[in-house]
Amino acid sequence: MKEIKRKEYLQYLADTRDREFRMKDAGYQVVHKSIKEIRAEFESKFGSIYYIKH
């Protein structure tokens, strides 16, 4: 079976990127988080990024 990512994780990822780009547009220097960092942050707060994981 294929792993299916949680909608909540995908929204968290999109929100994180949106926040980074808005801060950059506002003139702040921003170091973008890697996908690996965002995934680890999500997992520490909410658990697995997958609905189904094998």
Coordinates of N, CA, C and O in Angstrom, one line a residue:
M1 N 0.8 -1.2 0.0 CA 0.0 0.0 0.0 C 0.9 1.3 0.0 O 1.9 1.3 0.6
K2 N 0.4 2.3 -0.6 CA 1.1 3.5 -0.7 C 0.9 4.4 0.6 O -0.2 4.4 1.1
E3 N 1.9 5.1 1.0 CA 1.8 6.0 2.1 C 1.1 7.2 1.7 O 1.3 7.8 0.6
I4 N 0.1 7.7 2.5 CA -0.7 8.8 2.2 C -0.4 9.9 3.3 O -0.5 9.7 4.5
K5 N 0.1 11.1 2.8 CA 0.4 12.2 3.7 C -0.9 12.8 4.3 O -1.9 12.9 3.5
R6 N -0.8 13.2 5.5 CA -2.0 13.8 6.2 C -2.2 15.2 5.6 O -1.3 16.0 5.3
K7 N -3.5 15.6 5.4 CA -3.9 16.9 5.0 C -3.3 18.0 5.9 O -2.9 19.0 5.5
E8 N -3.3 17.7 7.2 CA -2.8 18.6 8.2 C -1.3 19.0 8.0 O -0.9 20.1 8.2
Y9 N -0.6 17.9 7.6 CA 0.9 18.1 7.4 C 1.0 19.0 6.1 O 1.9 19.9 6.1
L10 N 0.3 18.7 5.1 CA 0.4 19.5 3.8 C 0.1 20.9 4.1 O 0.7 21.9 3.6
Q11 N -1.0 21.2 4.9 CA -1.4 22.6 5.2 C -0.3 23.2 6.1 O 0.0 24.4 5.9
Y12 N 0.3 22.5 7.0 CA 1.4 23.0 7.9 C 2.6 23.4 7.0 O 3.1 24.5 7.2
L13 N 2.9 22.6 6.1 CA 4.0 22.9 5.1 C 3.7 24.1 4.3 O 4.6 25.1 4.2
A14 N 2.5 24.2 3.8 CA 2.1 25.4 3.0 C 2.1 26.7 3.8 O 2.6 27.7 3.4
D15 N 1.6 26.6 5.0 CA 1.6 27.7 5.9 C 3.0 28.2 6.3 O 3.2 29.4 6.4
T16 N 3.9 27.2 6.6 CA 5.2 27.6 6.9 C 5.9 28.3 5.8 O 6.5 29.4 6.0
R17 N 5.8 27.8 4.6 CA 6.4 28.5 3.4 C 5.8 29.8 3.2 O 6.5 30.8 2.9
D18 N 4.4 29.9 3.3 CA 3.8 31.2 3.1 C 4.3 32.2 4.1 O 4.6 33.4 3.7
R19 N 4.4 31.8 5.4 CA 4.9 32.7 6.4 C 6.4 33.2 6.1 O 6.7 34.4 6.2
E20 N 7.2 32.3 5.6 CA 8.6 32.6 5.3 C 8.6 33.6 4.1 O 9.3 34.6 4.2
F21 N 7.8 33.4 3.1 CA 7.8 34.3 2.0 C 7.2 35.7 2.3 O 7.7 36.7 1.8
R22 N 6.2 35.7 3.2 CA 5.6 37.0 3.6 C 6.6 37.8 4.4 O 6.7 39.0 4.2
M23 N 7.4 37.1 5.3 CA 8.4 37.8 6.0 C 9.5 38.4 5.1 O 10.0 39.5 5.3
K24 N 9.9 37.6 4.1 CA 10.9 38.0 3.1 C 10.4 39.2 2.4 O 11.1 40.2 2.2
D25 N 9.1 39.2 1.9 CA 8.5 40.3 1.2 C 8.4 41.6 2.1 O 8.5 42.7 1.6
A26 N 8.4 41.4 3.4 CA 8.3 42.5 4.3 C 9.7 43.1 4.6 O 9.8 44.1 5.4
G27 N 10.7 42.5 4.0 CA 12.0 43.0 4.2 C 12.9 42.3 5.2 O 14.1 42.7 5.4
Y28 N 12.4 41.3 5.8 CA 13.2 40.5 6.8 C 14.1 39.5 6.1 O 13.8 39.0 5.0
Q29 N 15.3 39.3 6.6 CA 16.2 38.2 6.1 C 15.6 36.9 6.7 O 15.5 36.7 7.9
V30 N 15.4 36.0 5.8 CA 14.7 34.7 6.2 C 15.6 33.6 5.7 O 16.0 33.5 4.5
V31 N 15.9 32.6 6.6 CA 16.5 31.4 6.2 C 15.4 30.4 6.1 O 14.7 30.0 7.1
H32 N 15.1 29.9 4.9 CA 14.0 28.9 4.7 C 14.4 27.6 5.4 O 15.5 27.1 5.2
K33 N 13.4 27.0 6.1 CA 13.6 25.7 6.7 C 13.6 24.7 5.6 O 12.9 24.8 4.6
S34 N 14.3 23.6 5.8 CA 14.3 22.5 4.8 C 13.0 21.7 5.1 O 12.4 21.8 6.2
I35 N 12.7 20.9 4.1 CA 11.5 20.0 4.2 C 11.7 19.1 5.4 O 10.8 18.8 6.2
K36 N 13.0 18.6 5.6 CA 13.3 17.7 6.7 C 13.0 18.4 8.1 O 12.5 17.8 9.0
E37 N 13.4 19.7 8.2 CA 13.2 20.4 9.4 C 11.7 20.6 9.7 O 11.2 20.5 10.8
I38 N 11.0 21.0 8.6 CA 9.5 21.2 8.8 C 8.8 19.9 9.2 O 8.0 19.9 10.0
R39 N 9.2 18.8 8.5 CA 8.6 17.5 8.8 C 8.9 17.1 10.3 O 8.0 16.7 11.0
A40 N 10.2 17.3 10.8 CA 10.5 17.0 12.2 C 9.7 17.9 13.1 O 9.3 17.4 14.2
E41 N 9.6 19.1 12.8 CA 8.8 20.0 13.6 C 7.3 19.6 13.7 O 6.8 19.5 14.8
F42 N 6.7 19.2 12.6 CA 5.4 18.8 12.6 C 5.2 17.5 13.4 O 4.3 17.4 14.2
E43 N 6.1 16.5 13.2 CA 6.0 15.3 13.9 C 6.2 15.4 15.4 O 5.6 14.7 16.2
S44 N 7.0 16.4 15.8 CA 7.2 16.6 17.3 C 5.9 17.2 17.9 O 5.7 16.9 19.1
K45 N 5.2 17.9 17.1 CA 4.0 18.5 17.6 C 2.7 17.7 17.5 O 1.9 17.6 18.3
F46 N 2.6 17.0 16.3 CA 1.4 16.3 16.0 C 1.5 14.9 15.6 O 0.5 14.2 15.3
G47 N 2.6 14.3 15.6 CA 2.8 12.9 15.3 C 3.1 12.7 13.8 O 3.6 13.6 13.1
S48 N 2.9 11.5 13.3 CA 3.3 11.2 11.9 C 2.7 12.1 10.9 O 1.6 12.5 11.0
I49 N 3.4 12.2 9.8 CA 2.9 13.0 8.7 C 2.0 12.2 7.8 O 1.4 12.7 6.9
Y50 N 1.9 10.9 8.1 CA 1.2 9.9 7.2 C -0.1 9.4 7.9 O -0.1 9.2 9.1
Y51 N -1.1 9.2 7.0 CA -2.3 8.5 7.5 C -2.0 7.0 7.6 O -2.3 6.3 8.5
I52 N -1.3 6.5 6.5 CA -0.9 5.1 6.4 C 0.5 5.0 6.2 O 1.1 5.6 5.3
K53 N 1.2 4.2 7.1 CA 2.7 4.1 7.0 C 3.0 2.7 7.2 O 2.6 2.0 8.1
H54 N 3.9 2.2 6.3 CA 4.3 0.8 6.4 C 5.8 0.7 6.6 O 6.6 1.5 6.3

